[in-house]
Short mmCIF file of C-alpha atoms and ligand atoms in Angstrom, two decimals:
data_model
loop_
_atom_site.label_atom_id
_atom_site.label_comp_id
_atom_site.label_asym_id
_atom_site.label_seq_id
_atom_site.Cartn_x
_atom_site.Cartn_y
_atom_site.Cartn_z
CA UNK A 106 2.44 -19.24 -11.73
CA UNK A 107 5.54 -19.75 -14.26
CA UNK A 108 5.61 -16.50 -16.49
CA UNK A 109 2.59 -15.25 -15.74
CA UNK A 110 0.63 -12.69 -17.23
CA UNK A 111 0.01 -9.82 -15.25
CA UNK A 112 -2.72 -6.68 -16.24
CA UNK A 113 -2.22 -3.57 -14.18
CA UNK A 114 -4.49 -1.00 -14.54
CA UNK A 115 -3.80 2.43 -13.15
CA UNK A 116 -0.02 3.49 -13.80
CA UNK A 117 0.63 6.28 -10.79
CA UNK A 118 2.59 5.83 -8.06
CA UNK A 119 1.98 2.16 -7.00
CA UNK A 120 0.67 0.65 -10.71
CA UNK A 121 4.31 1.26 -12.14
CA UNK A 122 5.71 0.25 -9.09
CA UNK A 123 3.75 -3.09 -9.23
CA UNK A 124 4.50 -3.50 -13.09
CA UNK A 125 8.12 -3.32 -12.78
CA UNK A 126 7.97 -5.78 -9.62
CA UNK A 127 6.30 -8.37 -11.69
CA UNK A 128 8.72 -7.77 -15.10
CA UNK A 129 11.90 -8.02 -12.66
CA UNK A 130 10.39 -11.16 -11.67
CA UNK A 131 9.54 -12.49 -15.49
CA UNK A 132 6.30 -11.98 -15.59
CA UNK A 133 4.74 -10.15 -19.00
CA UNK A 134 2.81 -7.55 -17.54
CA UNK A 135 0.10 -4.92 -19.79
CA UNK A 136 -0.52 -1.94 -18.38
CA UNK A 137 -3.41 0.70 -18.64
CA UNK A 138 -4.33 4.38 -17.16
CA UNK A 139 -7.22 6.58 -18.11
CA UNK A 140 -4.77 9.17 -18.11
CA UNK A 141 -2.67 10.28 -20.96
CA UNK A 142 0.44 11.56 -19.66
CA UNK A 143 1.15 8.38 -17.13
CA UNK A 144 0.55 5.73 -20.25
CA UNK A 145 3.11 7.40 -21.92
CA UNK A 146 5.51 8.12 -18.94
CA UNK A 147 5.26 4.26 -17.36
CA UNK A 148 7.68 2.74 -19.30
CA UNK A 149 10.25 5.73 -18.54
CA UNK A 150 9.89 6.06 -15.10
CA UNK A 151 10.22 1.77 -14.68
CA UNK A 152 13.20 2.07 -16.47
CA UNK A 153 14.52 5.17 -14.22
CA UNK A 154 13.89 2.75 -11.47
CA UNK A 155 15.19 -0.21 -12.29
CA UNK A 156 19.02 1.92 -13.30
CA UNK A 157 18.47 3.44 -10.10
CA UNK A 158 17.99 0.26 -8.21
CA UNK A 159 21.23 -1.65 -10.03
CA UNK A 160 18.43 -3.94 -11.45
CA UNK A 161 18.20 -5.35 -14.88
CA UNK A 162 17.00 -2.45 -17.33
CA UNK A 163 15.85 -4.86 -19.93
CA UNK A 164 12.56 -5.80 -17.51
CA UNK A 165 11.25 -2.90 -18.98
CA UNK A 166 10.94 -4.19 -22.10
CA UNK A 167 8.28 -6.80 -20.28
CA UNK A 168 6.12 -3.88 -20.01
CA UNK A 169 3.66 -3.01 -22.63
CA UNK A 170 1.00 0.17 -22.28
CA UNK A 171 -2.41 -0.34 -23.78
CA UNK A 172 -4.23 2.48 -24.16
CA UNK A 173 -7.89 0.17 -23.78
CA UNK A 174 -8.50 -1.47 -20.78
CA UNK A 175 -10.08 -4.41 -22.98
CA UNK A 176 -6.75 -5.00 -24.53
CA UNK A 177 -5.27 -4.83 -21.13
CA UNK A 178 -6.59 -7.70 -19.32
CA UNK A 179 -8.19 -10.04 -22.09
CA UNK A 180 -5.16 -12.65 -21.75
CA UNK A 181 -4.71 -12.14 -18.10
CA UNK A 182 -4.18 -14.88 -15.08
CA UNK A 183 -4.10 -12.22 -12.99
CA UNK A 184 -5.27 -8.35 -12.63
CA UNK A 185 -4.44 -5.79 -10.57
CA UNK A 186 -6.18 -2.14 -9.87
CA UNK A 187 -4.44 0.91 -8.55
CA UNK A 188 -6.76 3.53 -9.60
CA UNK A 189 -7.31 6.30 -7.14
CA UNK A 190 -8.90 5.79 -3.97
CA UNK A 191 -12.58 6.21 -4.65
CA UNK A 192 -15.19 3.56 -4.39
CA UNK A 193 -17.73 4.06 -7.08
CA UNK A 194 -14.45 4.53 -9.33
CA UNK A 195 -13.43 1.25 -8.35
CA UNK A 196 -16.82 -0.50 -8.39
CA UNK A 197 -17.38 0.78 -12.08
CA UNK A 198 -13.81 -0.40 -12.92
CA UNK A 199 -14.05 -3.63 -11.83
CA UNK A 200 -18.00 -4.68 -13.24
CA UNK A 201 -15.92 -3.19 -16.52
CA UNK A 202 -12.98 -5.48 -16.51
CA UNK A 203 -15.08 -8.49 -15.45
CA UNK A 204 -16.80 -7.65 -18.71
CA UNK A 205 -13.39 -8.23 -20.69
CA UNK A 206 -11.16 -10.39 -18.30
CA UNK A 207 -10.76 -14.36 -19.05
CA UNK A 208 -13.31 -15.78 -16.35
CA UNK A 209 -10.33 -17.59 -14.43
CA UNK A 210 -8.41 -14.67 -14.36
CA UNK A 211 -7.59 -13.29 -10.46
CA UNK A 212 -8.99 -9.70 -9.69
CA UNK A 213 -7.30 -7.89 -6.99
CA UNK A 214 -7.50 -4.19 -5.60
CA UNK A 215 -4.57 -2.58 -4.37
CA UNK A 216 -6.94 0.01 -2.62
CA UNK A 217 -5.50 1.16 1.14
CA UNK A 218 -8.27 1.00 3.67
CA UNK A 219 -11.76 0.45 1.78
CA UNK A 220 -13.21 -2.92 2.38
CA UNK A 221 -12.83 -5.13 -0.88
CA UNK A 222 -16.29 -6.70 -0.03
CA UNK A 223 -17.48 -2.71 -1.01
CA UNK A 224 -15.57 -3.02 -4.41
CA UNK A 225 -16.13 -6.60 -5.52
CA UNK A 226 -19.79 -7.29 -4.18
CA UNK A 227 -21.53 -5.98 -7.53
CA UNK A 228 -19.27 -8.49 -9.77
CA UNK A 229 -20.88 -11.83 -11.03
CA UNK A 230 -17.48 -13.80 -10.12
CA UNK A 231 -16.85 -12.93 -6.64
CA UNK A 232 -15.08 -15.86 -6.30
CA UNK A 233 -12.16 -14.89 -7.65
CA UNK A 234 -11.66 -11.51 -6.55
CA UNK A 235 -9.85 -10.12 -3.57
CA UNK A 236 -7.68 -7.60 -2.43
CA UNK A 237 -3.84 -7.29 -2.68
CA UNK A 238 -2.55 -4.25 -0.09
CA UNK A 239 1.16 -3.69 -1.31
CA UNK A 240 3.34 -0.34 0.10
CA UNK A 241 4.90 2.39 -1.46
CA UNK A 242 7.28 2.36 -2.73
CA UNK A 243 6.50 -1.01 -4.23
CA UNK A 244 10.23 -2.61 -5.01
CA UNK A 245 11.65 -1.62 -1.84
CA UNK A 246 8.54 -2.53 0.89
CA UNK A 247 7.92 -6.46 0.74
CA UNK A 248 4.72 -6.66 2.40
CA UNK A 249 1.06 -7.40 0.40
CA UNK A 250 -1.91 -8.15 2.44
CA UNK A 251 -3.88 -10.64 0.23
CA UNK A 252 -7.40 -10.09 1.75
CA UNK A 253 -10.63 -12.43 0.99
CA UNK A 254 -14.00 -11.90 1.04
CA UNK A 255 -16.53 -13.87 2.49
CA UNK A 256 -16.73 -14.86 -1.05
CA UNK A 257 -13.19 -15.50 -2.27
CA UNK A 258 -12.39 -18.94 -2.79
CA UNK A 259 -9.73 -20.58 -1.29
CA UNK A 260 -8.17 -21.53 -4.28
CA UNK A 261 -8.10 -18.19 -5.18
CA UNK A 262 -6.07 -16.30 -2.10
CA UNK A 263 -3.74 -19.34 -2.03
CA UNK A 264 -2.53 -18.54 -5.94
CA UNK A 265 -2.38 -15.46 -5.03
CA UNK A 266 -0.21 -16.01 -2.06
CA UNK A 267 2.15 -18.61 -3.77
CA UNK A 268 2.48 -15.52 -6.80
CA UNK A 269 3.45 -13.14 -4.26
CA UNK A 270 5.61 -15.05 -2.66
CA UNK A 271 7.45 -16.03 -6.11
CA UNK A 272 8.27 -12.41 -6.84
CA UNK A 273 10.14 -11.98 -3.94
CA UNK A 274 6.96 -9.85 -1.99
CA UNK A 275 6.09 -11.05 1.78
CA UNK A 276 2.31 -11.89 1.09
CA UNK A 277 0.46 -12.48 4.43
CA UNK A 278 -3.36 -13.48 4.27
CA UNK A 279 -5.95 -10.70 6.22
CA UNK A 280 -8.65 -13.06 7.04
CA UNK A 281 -11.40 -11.22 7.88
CA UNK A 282 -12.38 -7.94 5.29
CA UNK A 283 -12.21 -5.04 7.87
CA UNK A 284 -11.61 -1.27 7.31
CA UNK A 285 -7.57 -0.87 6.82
CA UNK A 286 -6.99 -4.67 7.26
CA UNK A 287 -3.74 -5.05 9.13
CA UNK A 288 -1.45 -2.87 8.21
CA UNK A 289 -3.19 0.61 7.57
CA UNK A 290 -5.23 -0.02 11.37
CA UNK A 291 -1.96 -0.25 13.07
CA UNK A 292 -0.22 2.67 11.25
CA UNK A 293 -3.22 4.90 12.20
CA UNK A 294 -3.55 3.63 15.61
CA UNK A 295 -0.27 5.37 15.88
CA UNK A 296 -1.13 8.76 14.16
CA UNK A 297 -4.43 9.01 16.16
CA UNK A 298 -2.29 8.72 19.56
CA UNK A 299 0.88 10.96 17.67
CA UNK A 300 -1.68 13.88 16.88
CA UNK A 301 -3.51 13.49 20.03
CA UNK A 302 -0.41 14.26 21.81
CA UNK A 303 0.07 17.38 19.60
CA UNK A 304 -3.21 18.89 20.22
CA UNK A 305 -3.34 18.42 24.19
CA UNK A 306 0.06 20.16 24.05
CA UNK A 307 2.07 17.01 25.65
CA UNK A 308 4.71 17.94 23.16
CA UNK A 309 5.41 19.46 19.88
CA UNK A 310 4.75 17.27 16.27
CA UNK A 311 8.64 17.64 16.11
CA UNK A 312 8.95 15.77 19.45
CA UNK A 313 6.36 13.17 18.31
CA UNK A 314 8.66 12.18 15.49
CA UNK A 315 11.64 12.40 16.96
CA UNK A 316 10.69 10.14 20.06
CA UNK A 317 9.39 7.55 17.95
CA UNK A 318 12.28 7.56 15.60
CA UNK A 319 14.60 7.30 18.57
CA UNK A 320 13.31 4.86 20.20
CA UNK A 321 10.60 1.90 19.55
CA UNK A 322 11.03 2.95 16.02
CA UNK A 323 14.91 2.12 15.80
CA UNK A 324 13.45 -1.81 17.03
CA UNK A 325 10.20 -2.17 15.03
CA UNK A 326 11.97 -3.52 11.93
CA UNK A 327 12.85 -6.49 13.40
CA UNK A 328 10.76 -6.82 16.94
CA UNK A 329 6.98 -6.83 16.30
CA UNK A 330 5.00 -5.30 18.93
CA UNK A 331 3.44 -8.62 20.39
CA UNK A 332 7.14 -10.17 20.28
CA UNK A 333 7.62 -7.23 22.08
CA UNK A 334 5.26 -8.41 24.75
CA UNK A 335 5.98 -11.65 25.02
CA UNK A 336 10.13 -10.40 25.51
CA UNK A 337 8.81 -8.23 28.36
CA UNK A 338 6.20 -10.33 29.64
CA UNK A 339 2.23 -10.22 29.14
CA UNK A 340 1.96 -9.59 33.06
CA UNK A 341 3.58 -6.25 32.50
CA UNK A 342 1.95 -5.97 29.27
CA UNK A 343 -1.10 -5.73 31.15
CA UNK A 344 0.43 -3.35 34.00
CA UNK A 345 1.15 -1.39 31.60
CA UNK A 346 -2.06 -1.22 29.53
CA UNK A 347 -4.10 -1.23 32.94
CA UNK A 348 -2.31 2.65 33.63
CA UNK A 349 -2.02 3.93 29.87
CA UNK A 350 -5.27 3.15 27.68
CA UNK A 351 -7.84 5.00 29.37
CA UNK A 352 -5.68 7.82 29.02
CA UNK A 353 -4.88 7.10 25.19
CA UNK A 354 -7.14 8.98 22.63
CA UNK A 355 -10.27 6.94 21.99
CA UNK A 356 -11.92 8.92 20.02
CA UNK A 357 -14.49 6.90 16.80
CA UNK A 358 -13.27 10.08 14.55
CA UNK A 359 -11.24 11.77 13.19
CA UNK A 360 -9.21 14.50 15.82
CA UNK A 361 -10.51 18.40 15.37
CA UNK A 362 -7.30 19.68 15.19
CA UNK A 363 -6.40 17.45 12.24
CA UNK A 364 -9.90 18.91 10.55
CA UNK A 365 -8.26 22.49 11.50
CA UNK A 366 -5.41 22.23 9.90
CA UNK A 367 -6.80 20.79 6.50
CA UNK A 368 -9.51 23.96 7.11
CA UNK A 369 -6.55 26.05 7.22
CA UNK A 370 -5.12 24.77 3.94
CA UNK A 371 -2.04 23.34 5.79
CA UNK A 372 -1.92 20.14 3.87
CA UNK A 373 1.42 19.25 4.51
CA UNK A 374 4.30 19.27 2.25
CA UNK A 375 1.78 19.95 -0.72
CA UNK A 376 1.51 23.42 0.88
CA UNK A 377 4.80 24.00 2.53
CA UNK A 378 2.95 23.48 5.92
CA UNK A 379 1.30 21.19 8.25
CA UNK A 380 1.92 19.79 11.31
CA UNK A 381 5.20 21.25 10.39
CA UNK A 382 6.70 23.92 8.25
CA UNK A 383 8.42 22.48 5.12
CA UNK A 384 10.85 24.25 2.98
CA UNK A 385 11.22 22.51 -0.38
CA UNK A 386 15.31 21.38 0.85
CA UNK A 387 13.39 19.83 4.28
CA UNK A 388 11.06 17.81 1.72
CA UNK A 389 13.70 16.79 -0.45
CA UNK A 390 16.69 15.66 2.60
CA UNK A 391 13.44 14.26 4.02
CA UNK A 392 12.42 12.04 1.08
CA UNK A 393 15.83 11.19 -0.11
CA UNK A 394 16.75 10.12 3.85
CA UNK A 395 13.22 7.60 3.63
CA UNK A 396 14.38 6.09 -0.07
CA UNK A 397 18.33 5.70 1.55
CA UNK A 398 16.72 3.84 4.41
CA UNK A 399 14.62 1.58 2.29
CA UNK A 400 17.18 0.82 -0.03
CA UNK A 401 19.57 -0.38 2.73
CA UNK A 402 17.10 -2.36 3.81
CA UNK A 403 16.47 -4.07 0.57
CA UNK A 404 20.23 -4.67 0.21
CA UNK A 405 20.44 -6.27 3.99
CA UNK A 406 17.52 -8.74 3.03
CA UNK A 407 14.03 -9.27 4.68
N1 LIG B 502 0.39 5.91 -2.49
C1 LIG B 502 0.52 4.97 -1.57
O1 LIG B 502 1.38 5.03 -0.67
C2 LIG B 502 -0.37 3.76 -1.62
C3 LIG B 502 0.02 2.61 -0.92
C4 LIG B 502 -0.78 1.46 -0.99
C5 LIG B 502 -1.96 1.50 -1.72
N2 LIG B 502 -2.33 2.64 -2.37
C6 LIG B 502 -3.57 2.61 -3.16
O2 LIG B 502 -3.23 2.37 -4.52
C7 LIG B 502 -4.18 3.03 -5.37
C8 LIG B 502 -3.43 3.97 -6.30
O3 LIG B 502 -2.72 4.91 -5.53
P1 LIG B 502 -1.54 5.80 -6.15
O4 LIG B 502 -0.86 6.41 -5.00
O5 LIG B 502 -0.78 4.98 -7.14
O6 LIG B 502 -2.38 6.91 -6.93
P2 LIG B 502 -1.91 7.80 -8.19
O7 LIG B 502 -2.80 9.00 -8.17
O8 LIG B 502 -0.44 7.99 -8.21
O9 LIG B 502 -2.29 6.89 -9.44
C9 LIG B 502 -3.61 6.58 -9.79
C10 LIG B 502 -3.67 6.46 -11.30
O10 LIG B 502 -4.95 5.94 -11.66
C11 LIG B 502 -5.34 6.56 -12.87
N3 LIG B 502 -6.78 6.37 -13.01
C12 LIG B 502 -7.79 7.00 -12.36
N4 LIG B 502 -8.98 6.49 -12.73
C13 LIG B 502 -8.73 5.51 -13.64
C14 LIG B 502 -9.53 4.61 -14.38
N5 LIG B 502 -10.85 4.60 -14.25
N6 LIG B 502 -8.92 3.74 -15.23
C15 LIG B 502 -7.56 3.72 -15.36
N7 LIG B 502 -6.76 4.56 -14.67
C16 LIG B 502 -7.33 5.43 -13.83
C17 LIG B 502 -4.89 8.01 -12.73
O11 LIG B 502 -4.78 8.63 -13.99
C18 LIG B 502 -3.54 7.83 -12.03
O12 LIG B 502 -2.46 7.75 -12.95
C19 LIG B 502 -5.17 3.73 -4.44
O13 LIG B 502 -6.27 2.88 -4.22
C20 LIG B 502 -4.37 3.90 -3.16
O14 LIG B 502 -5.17 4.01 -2.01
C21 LIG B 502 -1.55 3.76 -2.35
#
């Protein structure tokens, strides 16, 4: 789409991310949150990015807060949700901005693991709505899982694949609507095993990290896990996987010590504790370490 127009609505963490994504690329992008304080913040904090980033400040200026979501995605080609993670929220949003949006316009959730069949299947134009799974933060990870529907036309994911693409993002298309689609399932694949570990007393959550970090982890940027297999051989592969799974954690939910320590109030770095302690220097070395990382990244290329 040449200079699109692009209607976020929800301006946390990921909406202003998105926004500024789309202005860097040209796009004129409205922008909308229920929420006082992050309408009048958005423009600030995209700005505070984009200096931070070495990227032109004047894609700010694209940018323009609405305080109605009406206003927001009337002239639209495409809209995107990142409200918080809560079904009926998003259910109500959406029958709401189908009420106001152009009826060609695209309608995409950003949400993280819940099914966009759940969020779209009330709407009258299900054809044209899918989801659009981008990571945090959103100008330095490239990925966004478009994911369809049963419903969602063809026409429809391929735009939105071809938009993606054109703002630099690394769209890939999840083709069947599942809990966590691609990206989310794998990640907490991982952190079922990674706590399991913890709680059977294999090792310390210290350990955990530090093994993966060390090893696998310094490869997975740039060799997938079933390149992975195919470099070492699906015969071993399966050697392998013959010994290991039935000893991996198989459990359908969620592991009782995680449920203890959210009991417990140890939330993480929210409370200064959680699977490890965390003085507020350890939170900020660790954050700033993740945002040097992603930022090299960036600068090396996908
Ligand atoms: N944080 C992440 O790493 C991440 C990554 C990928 C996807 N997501 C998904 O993106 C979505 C947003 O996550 P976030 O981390 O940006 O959350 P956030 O809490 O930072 O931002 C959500 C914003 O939505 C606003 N909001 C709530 N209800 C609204 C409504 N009805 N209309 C307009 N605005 C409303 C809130 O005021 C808030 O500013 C969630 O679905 C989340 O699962 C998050």
């Amino acid at each position: 789409m040449a200079r699109a127009r692009i209607a976020v609505v929800g301006a946390g963490l990921m909406g202003h991310g998105i926004a500024q994504v789309f202005a860097l690329a040209g796009h004129t992008v409205t922008i909308t949150d229920s929420g006082e304080a992050a309408l009048e913040s958005v423009a600030g904090r995209i700005r505070a990015n984009l200096r931070d980033l070495g990227d032109d400040e004047s894609a700010a200026e694209r940018v323009r807060p609405c305080k109605s979501l009406a206003e927001t995605v009337r002239d639209a080609d495409f809209v995107v949700e990142a409200v918080l993670e809560d079904l009926a929220v998003k259910q109500n949003l959406f029958r709401e901005i189908e009420r106001h949006a152009r009826a060609d316009a695209i309608l995409a959730s950003n949400t993280s693991v819940i099914p966009i069949t759940k969020i779209m299947g009330g709407l009258a134009g299900r054809g044209r709505a899918l989801g659009t799974h981008w990571w945090n933060p959103p100008f330095l990870v490239p990925l966004v899982e478009v994911i369809g529907t049963q419903w969602t036309s063809a026409a429809t994911i391929d735009r939105t694949i071809r938009l993606h693409a054109e703002i630099g993002k690394i769209p890939v298309h999840v083709k069947k609507d599942v809990p966590g689609f691609v990206g989310n399932r794998l990640q907490h694949a991982l952190w079922r095993e990674a706590i399991a570990l913890v709680e059977q007393g294999i090792c310390d959550a210290e350990t955990v990290d530090t093994v993966i970090k060390n090893s696998f982890g310094r490869r997975l940027a740039v060799l997938g896990p079933l390149e992975n297999a195919d470099l070492v051989g699906t015969d071993l592969t399966l050697a392998i996987h013959r010994t290991v799974l039935p000893d991996i954690d198989a459990r359908p939910g969620p592991s009782p010590f995680l449920e203890a320590l959210v009991a417990a109030g140890k939330l993480g770095m929210k409370s200064g504790e959680g699977f490890r302690h965390w003085s507020a220097d350890a939170q900020a070395r660790l954050r700033s370490s993740v945002m040097q990382h992603l930022k090299k990244a960036r600068a090396s290329g996908p």
